[in-house]
Amino acid sequence: QKEVEQDPGPLSVPEGAIVSLNCTYSNSAFQYFMWYRQYSRKGPELLMYTYSSGNKEDGRFTAQVDKSSKYISLFIRDSQPSDSATYLCATKANAGGTSYGKLTFGQGTILTVHP
Amino acid sequence: EPEVTQTPSHQVTQMGQEVILRCVPISNHLYFYWYRQILGQKVEFLVSFYNNEISEKSEIFDDQFSVERPDGSNFTLKIRSTKLEDSAMYFCASSRGLGETQYFGPGTRLLVL
């Protein structure tokens, strides 16, 4: 079983739509959860960073974590063409012990928001 | 806003040649990382580096790979004898602390012929 699974899409939505992106993970040691956005041929850019189960909101973006189900989501409200990118979920175990910050990424979901 | 920079942006090399990929992490960061992304695949962890030592490495990071912080600003990844399968985008990242956000550079696209 892959440690982090993410539907690669592609996902195409009209401008203004609500987008839902999801990942599942299998390793209970993962305690930190991130969403990165990656434009074509660029490095990943951090969007959201969460630790606790529950929701975290930042502008049009909401990250949701359900540790009991090992399920993480990113919601984008009022999506814009500029949101078109690949969205990567990433997880990390607790720092210290045998973990030194290694991020484990999902496959990435390709999102296109068309005008 | 401070950012991680990487050079070169693109590198083409012949199989068996040595390559050195360079990174300048954010200046007050203490933890440094290399990741790679083969075209169409996941971003994969290679190695983490702290206090002039490798902290953690993946199975990918075999004896052909090495990392170094030769001075106070640069962080390098060396591949001693490149293979075709080393063709990928290589990302450097840095973080201020162990559990803190990792900031990624724009990547170096390596093509091994």
Tab-separated table of N, CA and C in Angstrom, chain A residues 38 88 106-107, chain B residues 35-46 60 65 83-91 108-112:
chain	number	residue	atom	x	y	z
A	38	GLN	N	2.037	23.513	-7.176
A	38	GLN	CA	3.182	23.469	-8.073
A	38	GLN	C	2.745	23.874	-9.470
A	88	LEU	N	-0.249	19.246	-4.477
A	88	LEU	CA	0.408	18.109	-3.852
A	88	LEU	C	0.066	18.072	-2.372
A	106	GLY	N	1.998	12.973	-2.007
A	106	GLY	CA	1.086	12.277	-2.888
A	106	GLY	C	1.477	12.508	-4.337
A	107	GLN	N	0.731	11.861	-5.210
A	107	GLN	CA	1.030	11.939	-6.645
A	107	GLN	C	0.829	13.340	-7.207
B	35	TYR	N	15.154	16.731	-2.806
B	35	TYR	CA	14.087	15.874	-3.306
B	35	TYR	C	14.262	15.758	-4.814
B	36	ARG	N	13.653	14.735	-5.391
B	36	ARG	CA	13.657	14.676	-6.852
B	36	ARG	C	12.262	14.283	-7.341
B	37	GLN	N	11.990	14.657	-8.574
B	37	GLN	CA	10.701	14.330	-9.188
B	37	GLN	C	10.960	13.870	-10.613
B	38	ILE	N	10.853	12.580	-10.823
B	38	ILE	CA	10.919	12.044	-12.180
B	38	ILE	C	9.637	12.455	-12.893
B	39	LEU	N	9.737	12.766	-14.175
B	39	LEU	CA	8.604	13.282	-14.943
B	39	LEU	C	7.369	12.403	-14.770
B	40	GLY	N	6.293	13.013	-14.334
B	40	GLY	CA	5.041	12.290	-14.188
B	40	GLY	C	4.911	11.512	-12.898
B	41	GLN	N	5.937	11.587	-12.041
B	41	GLN	CA	5.888	10.814	-10.798
B	41	GLN	C	5.886	11.731	-9.575
B	42	LYS	N	5.849	11.109	-8.407
B	42	LYS	CA	5.793	11.856	-7.150
B	42	LYS	C	7.104	12.578	-6.866
B	43	VAL	N	7.003	13.616	-6.073
B	43	VAL	CA	8.190	14.208	-5.475
B	43	VAL	C	8.696	13.221	-4.417
B	44	GLU	N	9.988	12.877	-4.501
B	44	GLU	CA	10.551	11.853	-3.601
B	44	GLU	C	11.687	12.452	-2.766
B	45	PHE	N	11.698	12.118	-1.514
B	45	PHE	CA	12.750	12.562	-0.599
B	45	PHE	C	14.059	11.843	-0.914
B	46	LEU	N	15.148	12.591	-0.929
B	46	LEU	CA	16.475	11.996	-1.090
B	46	LEU	C	17.248	12.012	0.217
B	60	ILE	N	16.973	5.714	-2.317
B	60	ILE	CA	17.459	6.245	-3.593
B	60	ILE	C	18.875	6.803	-3.427
B	65	PHE	N	25.523	9.212	-4.691
B	65	PHE	CA	25.093	10.547	-4.291
B	65	PHE	C	25.893	11.027	-3.090
B	83	LYS	N	23.319	8.017	-14.230
B	83	LYS	CA	22.637	6.970	-14.994
B	83	LYS	C	21.449	7.601	-15.709
B	84	LEU	N	20.951	6.905	-16.711
B	84	LEU	CA	19.787	7.420	-17.435
B	84	LEU	C	18.634	7.697	-16.482
B	85	GLU	N	18.466	6.807	-15.507
B	85	GLU	CA	17.330	6.925	-14.583
B	85	GLU	C	17.495	8.055	-13.564
B	86	ASP	N	18.630	8.741	-13.583
B	86	ASP	CA	18.792	9.922	-12.726
B	86	ASP	C	18.148	11.159	-13.344
B	87	SER	N	17.694	11.041	-14.574
B	87	SER	CA	17.013	12.174	-15.217
B	87	SER	C	15.760	12.514	-14.426
B	88	ALA	N	15.686	13.743	-13.966
B	88	ALA	CA	14.590	14.161	-13.092
B	88	ALA	C	14.744	15.648	-12.814
B	89	MET	N	13.748	16.172	-12.126
B	89	MET	CA	13.832	17.512	-11.563
B	89	MET	C	14.323	17.353	-10.135
B	90	TYR	N	15.356	18.065	-9.763
B	90	TYR	CA	15.907	17.985	-8.409
B	90	TYR	C	15.587	19.286	-7.673
B	91	PHE	N	14.928	19.125	-6.532
B	91	PHE	CA	14.537	20.285	-5.726
B	91	PHE	C	15.343	20.316	-4.436
B	108	THR	N	16.295	22.038	-10.451
B	108	THR	CA	17.225	21.855	-11.569
B	108	THR	C	16.741	20.661	-12.372
B	109	ARG	N	16.520	20.895	-13.650
B	109	ARG	CA	16.099	19.789	-14.516
B	109	ARG	C	17.334	19.110	-15.069
B	110	LEU	N	17.561	17.864	-14.667
B	110	LEU	CA	18.728	17.100	-15.100
B	110	LEU	C	18.306	16.084	-16.154
B	111	LEU	N	19.000	16.115	-17.269
B	111	LEU	CA	18.754	15.148	-18.333
B	111	LEU	C	20.045	14.381	-18.587
B	112	VAL	N	19.982	13.072	-18.426
B	112	VAL	CA	21.149	12.213	-18.652
B	112	VAL	C	20.942	11.457	-19.964
